[in-house]
Amino acid sequence: MTKSERTDNRKLDEIRPMKMKIGVIKRADGSAEVEFGDTKVVAAVYGPRQIHPRHQERPDRSVLRCRYNMLPFSVSDRKRPGYDRRSTELGKVITESLQPALFLEEFPKTAIDIDMEITQADAGTRTTAINAASLALAHAGIPMRDLVTSVAAGRANKKLLLDMTKEEEDAPDAVDLPVAMMPRTGKITLLQMDGIVSPEDIEKIVDIAEIGCMKIYEMQKKALLEKYSS
Ligand code: ADP
């Protein structure tokens, strides 16, 4: 899988240029900014800390709360500011994809809050947000089983592709499968699908995404090493 027919000349199984920066928000306990091509996300982690409202407190574990927010200037037509149904759903999906990596039972009666701001959107915002949040959790010193690594693969114009842009996602036959995983064990923590595709192609697309995750994992570890060795 090498020949490119993509508008940005990438190979079919090539991830967009990635940038990962750790420690970008001074007032958070942990933070990171991650870019995949033109998609940019800043994540900030707070906690474990006292939970408000108190009725959300759990006697046996910490409560992970992820907020996903797309900023008005992140898309070409200015988006109405604030949370909406899509951002509420994505907050929940991201919480579920990060939760298996954390030892929440070690911090009863607390909250771990993650704010993710999408500053620029060109598809793959949920996956980029998961990669950023995972690095921000590590930066906050929160114990983790593994980093969570995420990318979408799919189909556009009859080709199976890794890390699609918005233009590719707008193809008439587009299928988009965001995947998140903990690479050390191979445990998949997010698997969604938008579009219609055969079971054989689903397997191929998930394989492409998993190989992509391994590459992202190496970048995440490199970003953490660079942060702590400088
Ligand atoms: P993801 O960003 O995780 O791929 P979606 O598939 O819901 O999630 O969205 C794909 C892309 O569509 C986004 O990355 C963004 O570029 C665009 N998009 C999503 N919501 C809006 C919106 N309200 N206004 C304009 N563009 C949007």
Short mmCIF file of C-alpha atoms and ligand atoms in Angstrom, two decimals:
data_model
loop_
_atom_site.label_atom_id
_atom_site.label_comp_id
_atom_site.label_asym_id
_atom_site.label_seq_id
_atom_site.Cartn_x
_atom_site.Cartn_y
_atom_site.Cartn_z
CA MET A 1 0.00 0.00 0.00
CA THR A 2 2.19 2.83 -1.21
CA LYS A 3 0.93 4.66 -4.29
CA SER A 4 -0.75 7.94 -3.50
CA GLU A 5 -3.95 9.27 -4.96
CA ARG A 6 -4.57 11.58 -2.07
CA THR A 7 -4.99 15.31 -2.46
CA ASP A 8 -2.12 15.97 -0.05
CA ASN A 9 0.11 13.37 -1.77
CA ARG A 10 0.28 11.13 1.27
CA LYS A 11 0.59 7.38 0.92
CA LEU A 12 -2.65 5.54 1.61
CA ASP A 13 -1.30 4.30 4.95
CA GLU A 14 0.50 7.52 5.90
CA ILE A 15 -0.46 9.67 8.89
CA ARG A 16 -0.57 13.45 8.45
CA PRO A 17 2.46 15.35 9.81
CA MET A 18 2.20 15.12 13.62
CA LYS A 19 3.35 17.59 16.24
CA MET A 20 3.20 16.91 19.97
CA LYS A 21 4.06 19.46 22.63
CA ILE A 22 3.83 18.74 26.35
CA GLY A 23 3.32 21.35 29.08
CA VAL A 24 1.60 24.12 27.12
CA ILE A 25 -0.83 25.34 29.81
CA LYS A 26 0.88 26.73 32.89
CA ARG A 27 -2.15 26.61 35.20
CA ALA A 28 -3.14 23.01 34.51
CA ASP A 29 -1.71 19.98 36.32
CA GLY A 30 -0.85 18.50 32.94
CA SER A 31 -1.27 19.63 29.35
CA ALA A 32 -0.40 18.88 25.76
CA GLU A 33 -1.00 20.21 22.28
CA VAL A 34 -1.24 17.75 19.41
CA GLU A 35 -1.52 18.44 15.69
CA PHE A 36 -2.37 16.02 12.92
CA GLY A 37 -2.03 18.06 9.74
CA ASP A 38 -4.54 20.91 10.05
CA THR A 39 -6.31 19.41 13.09
CA LYS A 40 -5.06 20.95 16.33
CA VAL A 41 -6.13 20.19 19.91
CA VAL A 42 -5.04 21.48 23.30
CA ALA A 43 -5.78 19.27 26.32
CA ALA A 44 -5.51 20.30 29.97
CA VAL A 45 -5.79 17.93 32.95
CA TYR A 46 -6.80 18.87 36.49
CA GLY A 47 -6.77 16.53 39.46
CA PRO A 48 -7.26 14.20 41.09
CA ARG A 49 -9.07 16.93 43.04
CA GLN A 50 -12.19 17.47 45.15
CA ILE A 51 -15.30 16.89 43.06
CA HIS A 52 -17.99 19.51 42.46
CA PRO A 53 -20.95 19.12 42.41
CA ARG A 54 -20.47 16.87 45.43
CA HIS A 55 -23.32 14.52 44.51
CA GLN A 56 -21.12 13.19 41.69
CA GLU A 57 -18.64 11.90 44.26
CA ARG A 58 -18.01 8.13 44.25
CA PRO A 59 -16.84 6.50 47.50
CA ASP A 60 -14.73 3.88 45.74
CA ARG A 61 -13.11 5.71 42.83
CA SER A 62 -12.26 8.91 41.05
CA VAL A 63 -14.65 10.20 38.39
CA LEU A 64 -13.08 10.97 35.02
CA ARG A 65 -14.81 13.90 33.27
CA CYS A 66 -13.78 14.80 29.73
CA ARG A 67 -15.04 17.92 28.01
CA TYR A 68 -14.63 18.25 24.25
CA ASN A 69 -15.14 21.72 22.81
CA MET A 70 -14.83 22.90 19.24
CA LEU A 71 -13.86 26.58 19.17
CA PRO A 72 -15.82 28.93 16.87
CA PHE A 73 -12.78 29.61 14.64
CA SER A 74 -11.81 25.92 14.32
CA VAL A 75 -13.99 25.39 11.23
CA SER A 76 -14.43 27.47 8.07
CA ASP A 77 -18.00 28.61 8.84
CA ARG A 78 -17.74 30.09 12.33
CA LYS A 79 -19.24 27.56 14.74
CA ARG A 80 -21.68 28.72 17.38
CA PRO A 81 -19.70 28.86 20.64
CA GLY A 82 -20.35 26.42 23.46
CA TYR A 83 -21.26 22.81 23.99
CA ASP A 84 -23.84 21.03 21.85
CA ARG A 85 -25.11 17.48 21.41
CA ARG A 86 -22.10 16.44 19.37
CA SER A 87 -19.59 17.75 21.93
CA THR A 88 -21.52 16.11 24.79
CA GLU A 89 -21.41 12.78 22.97
CA LEU A 90 -17.72 13.12 22.18
CA GLY A 91 -16.92 13.99 25.81
CA LYS A 92 -18.57 10.71 26.81
CA VAL A 93 -16.87 8.68 24.07
CA ILE A 94 -13.45 10.12 24.98
CA THR A 95 -14.05 9.45 28.69
CA GLU A 96 -14.78 5.81 27.87
CA SER A 97 -11.71 5.49 25.68
CA LEU A 98 -9.32 6.88 28.33
CA GLN A 99 -10.85 5.31 31.44
CA PRO A 100 -9.39 1.77 30.97
CA ALA A 101 -5.87 3.24 31.14
CA LEU A 102 -6.39 4.83 34.58
CA PHE A 103 -6.36 3.44 38.13
CA LEU A 104 -9.46 5.39 39.18
CA GLU A 105 -9.98 3.23 42.28
CA GLU A 106 -6.73 4.64 43.71
CA PHE A 107 -8.27 8.10 44.10
CA PRO A 108 -11.71 7.70 45.72
CA LYS A 109 -14.00 10.72 46.18
CA THR A 110 -12.11 12.81 43.61
CA ALA A 111 -12.48 14.01 40.04
CA ILE A 112 -9.99 13.99 37.19
CA ASP A 113 -11.06 16.64 34.69
CA ILE A 114 -9.81 16.92 31.14
CA ASP A 115 -10.63 19.92 28.97
CA MET A 116 -10.00 19.50 25.26
CA GLU A 117 -10.21 22.53 23.03
CA ILE A 118 -10.28 22.00 19.28
CA THR A 119 -8.50 25.04 17.89
CA GLN A 120 -8.46 23.83 14.27
CA ALA A 121 -10.60 21.07 12.76
CA ASP A 122 -9.89 19.11 9.59
CA ALA A 123 -11.38 15.73 10.60
CA GLY A 124 -9.99 13.42 13.27
CA THR A 125 -10.64 15.82 16.13
CA ARG A 126 -11.80 13.09 18.56
CA THR A 127 -8.74 10.94 17.85
CA THR A 128 -6.34 13.90 18.10
CA ALA A 129 -8.07 14.93 21.35
CA ILE A 130 -7.53 11.42 22.79
CA ASN A 131 -3.82 11.53 21.91
CA ALA A 132 -3.48 14.98 23.50
CA ALA A 133 -5.45 14.00 26.62
CA SER A 134 -3.37 10.89 27.08
CA LEU A 135 -0.14 12.92 27.01
CA ALA A 136 -1.64 15.52 29.35
CA LEU A 137 -2.58 12.76 31.83
CA ALA A 138 1.00 11.46 31.76
CA HIS A 139 2.29 15.03 32.20
CA ALA A 140 -0.01 15.48 35.23
CA GLY A 141 1.72 12.45 36.78
CA ILE A 142 -1.47 10.42 36.93
CA PRO A 143 -0.65 6.68 37.07
CA MET A 144 -1.60 4.90 33.85
CA ARG A 145 -1.55 1.32 32.60
CA ASP A 146 -0.42 2.63 29.22
CA LEU A 147 -0.81 5.66 26.98
CA VAL A 148 -3.97 5.67 24.89
CA THR A 149 -3.29 6.15 21.22
CA SER A 150 -5.87 6.96 18.58
CA VAL A 151 -6.37 7.43 14.85
CA ALA A 152 -9.15 6.88 12.34
CA ALA A 153 -8.91 4.80 9.20
CA GLY A 154 -11.56 4.36 6.57
CA ARG A 155 -12.51 4.41 2.94
CA ALA A 156 -12.85 7.22 0.42
CA ASN A 157 -13.09 7.06 -3.36
CA LYS A 158 -12.86 3.23 -3.17
CA LYS A 159 -9.49 3.30 -1.37
CA LEU A 160 -8.78 2.23 2.19
CA LEU A 161 -7.02 5.10 3.93
CA LEU A 162 -5.36 6.02 7.19
CA ASP A 163 -6.03 9.34 8.93
CA MET A 164 -8.50 10.95 6.53
CA THR A 165 -8.83 14.69 6.03
CA LYS A 166 -12.22 16.43 5.99
CA GLU A 167 -12.06 16.56 2.18
CA GLU A 168 -11.60 12.77 2.08
CA GLU A 169 -14.37 12.25 4.64
CA ASP A 170 -16.71 14.18 2.36
CA ALA A 171 -16.33 11.59 -0.48
CA PRO A 172 -19.68 9.98 -1.43
CA ASP A 173 -18.52 6.47 -0.40
CA ALA A 174 -16.70 7.61 2.75
CA VAL A 175 -16.45 5.36 5.78
CA ASP A 176 -14.73 6.57 8.92
CA LEU A 177 -13.63 4.27 11.74
CA PRO A 178 -12.03 6.02 14.70
CA VAL A 179 -10.01 3.60 16.84
CA ALA A 180 -8.25 4.09 20.19
CA MET A 181 -6.09 1.50 21.88
CA MET A 182 -3.55 0.81 24.58
CA PRO A 183 -0.69 -0.38 22.38
CA ARG A 184 1.25 -2.36 25.03
CA THR A 185 -1.58 -4.89 25.40
CA GLY A 186 -3.44 -4.18 22.16
CA LYS A 187 -6.67 -3.48 24.07
CA ILE A 188 -9.06 -1.43 21.93
CA THR A 189 -10.85 1.26 23.95
CA LEU A 190 -12.72 3.05 21.14
CA LEU A 191 -14.23 1.68 17.96
CA GLN A 192 -16.82 3.73 16.12
CA MET A 193 -18.02 3.67 12.55
CA ASP A 194 -19.64 6.19 10.28
CA GLY A 195 -20.80 4.77 6.92
CA ILE A 196 -21.57 1.37 5.40
CA VAL A 197 -18.83 -1.17 4.76
CA SER A 198 -18.41 -4.95 4.34
CA PRO A 199 -17.21 -7.05 7.31
CA GLU A 200 -14.01 -7.92 5.37
CA ASP A 201 -13.22 -4.26 4.85
CA ILE A 202 -13.92 -3.47 8.52
CA GLU A 203 -11.18 -5.92 9.47
CA LYS A 204 -8.77 -4.37 6.98
CA ILE A 205 -9.59 -0.83 8.16
CA VAL A 206 -9.11 -1.73 11.84
CA ASP A 207 -5.75 -3.32 10.96
CA ILE A 208 -4.68 -0.12 9.17
CA ALA A 209 -5.73 1.96 12.21
CA GLU A 210 -3.89 -0.35 14.64
CA ILE A 211 -0.65 -0.08 12.66
CA GLY A 212 -1.17 3.70 12.62
CA CYS A 213 -1.62 3.69 16.42
CA MET A 214 1.74 1.98 16.87
CA LYS A 215 3.44 4.83 14.96
CA ILE A 216 1.62 7.45 17.04
CA TYR A 217 2.60 5.60 20.23
CA GLU A 218 6.28 5.96 19.29
CA MET A 219 5.78 9.71 18.75
CA GLN A 220 3.98 10.06 22.09
CA LYS A 221 6.78 8.28 23.95
CA LYS A 222 9.36 10.42 22.12
CA ALA A 223 7.51 13.63 23.09
CA LEU A 224 7.46 12.54 26.76
CA LEU A 225 11.13 11.56 26.71
CA GLU A 226 12.08 14.89 25.15
CA LYS A 227 10.07 16.77 27.78
CA TYR A 228 11.75 15.02 30.69
CA SER A 229 15.28 14.71 29.34
CA SER A 230 15.70 18.43 28.59
P1 ADP B 1 -13.98 13.97 14.00
O1 ADP B 1 -13.48 15.38 13.99
O2 ADP B 1 -13.60 13.22 15.22
O3 ADP B 1 -13.57 13.24 12.72
P2 ADP B 1 -16.72 14.18 12.96
O4 ADP B 1 -16.66 13.00 12.04
O5 ADP B 1 -17.99 14.45 13.71
O6 ADP B 1 -15.57 14.05 14.07
O7 ADP B 1 -16.36 15.50 12.18
C1 ADP B 1 -15.50 15.49 11.09
C2 ADP B 1 -15.09 16.90 10.76
O8 ADP B 1 -16.22 17.64 10.34
C3 ADP B 1 -14.51 17.71 11.91
O9 ADP B 1 -13.18 17.40 12.22
C4 ADP B 1 -14.67 19.10 11.36
O10 ADP B 1 -13.64 19.38 10.42
C5 ADP B 1 -16.02 19.01 10.66
N1 ADP B 1 -17.10 19.47 11.55
C6 ADP B 1 -17.65 18.82 12.58
N2 ADP B 1 -18.59 19.57 13.20
C7 ADP B 1 -18.63 20.73 12.53
C8 ADP B 1 -19.38 21.93 12.66
N3 ADP B 1 -20.30 22.11 13.62
N4 ADP B 1 -19.14 22.92 11.77
C9 ADP B 1 -18.23 22.77 10.78
N5 ADP B 1 -17.49 21.65 10.62
C10 ADP B 1 -17.67 20.66 11.48
#
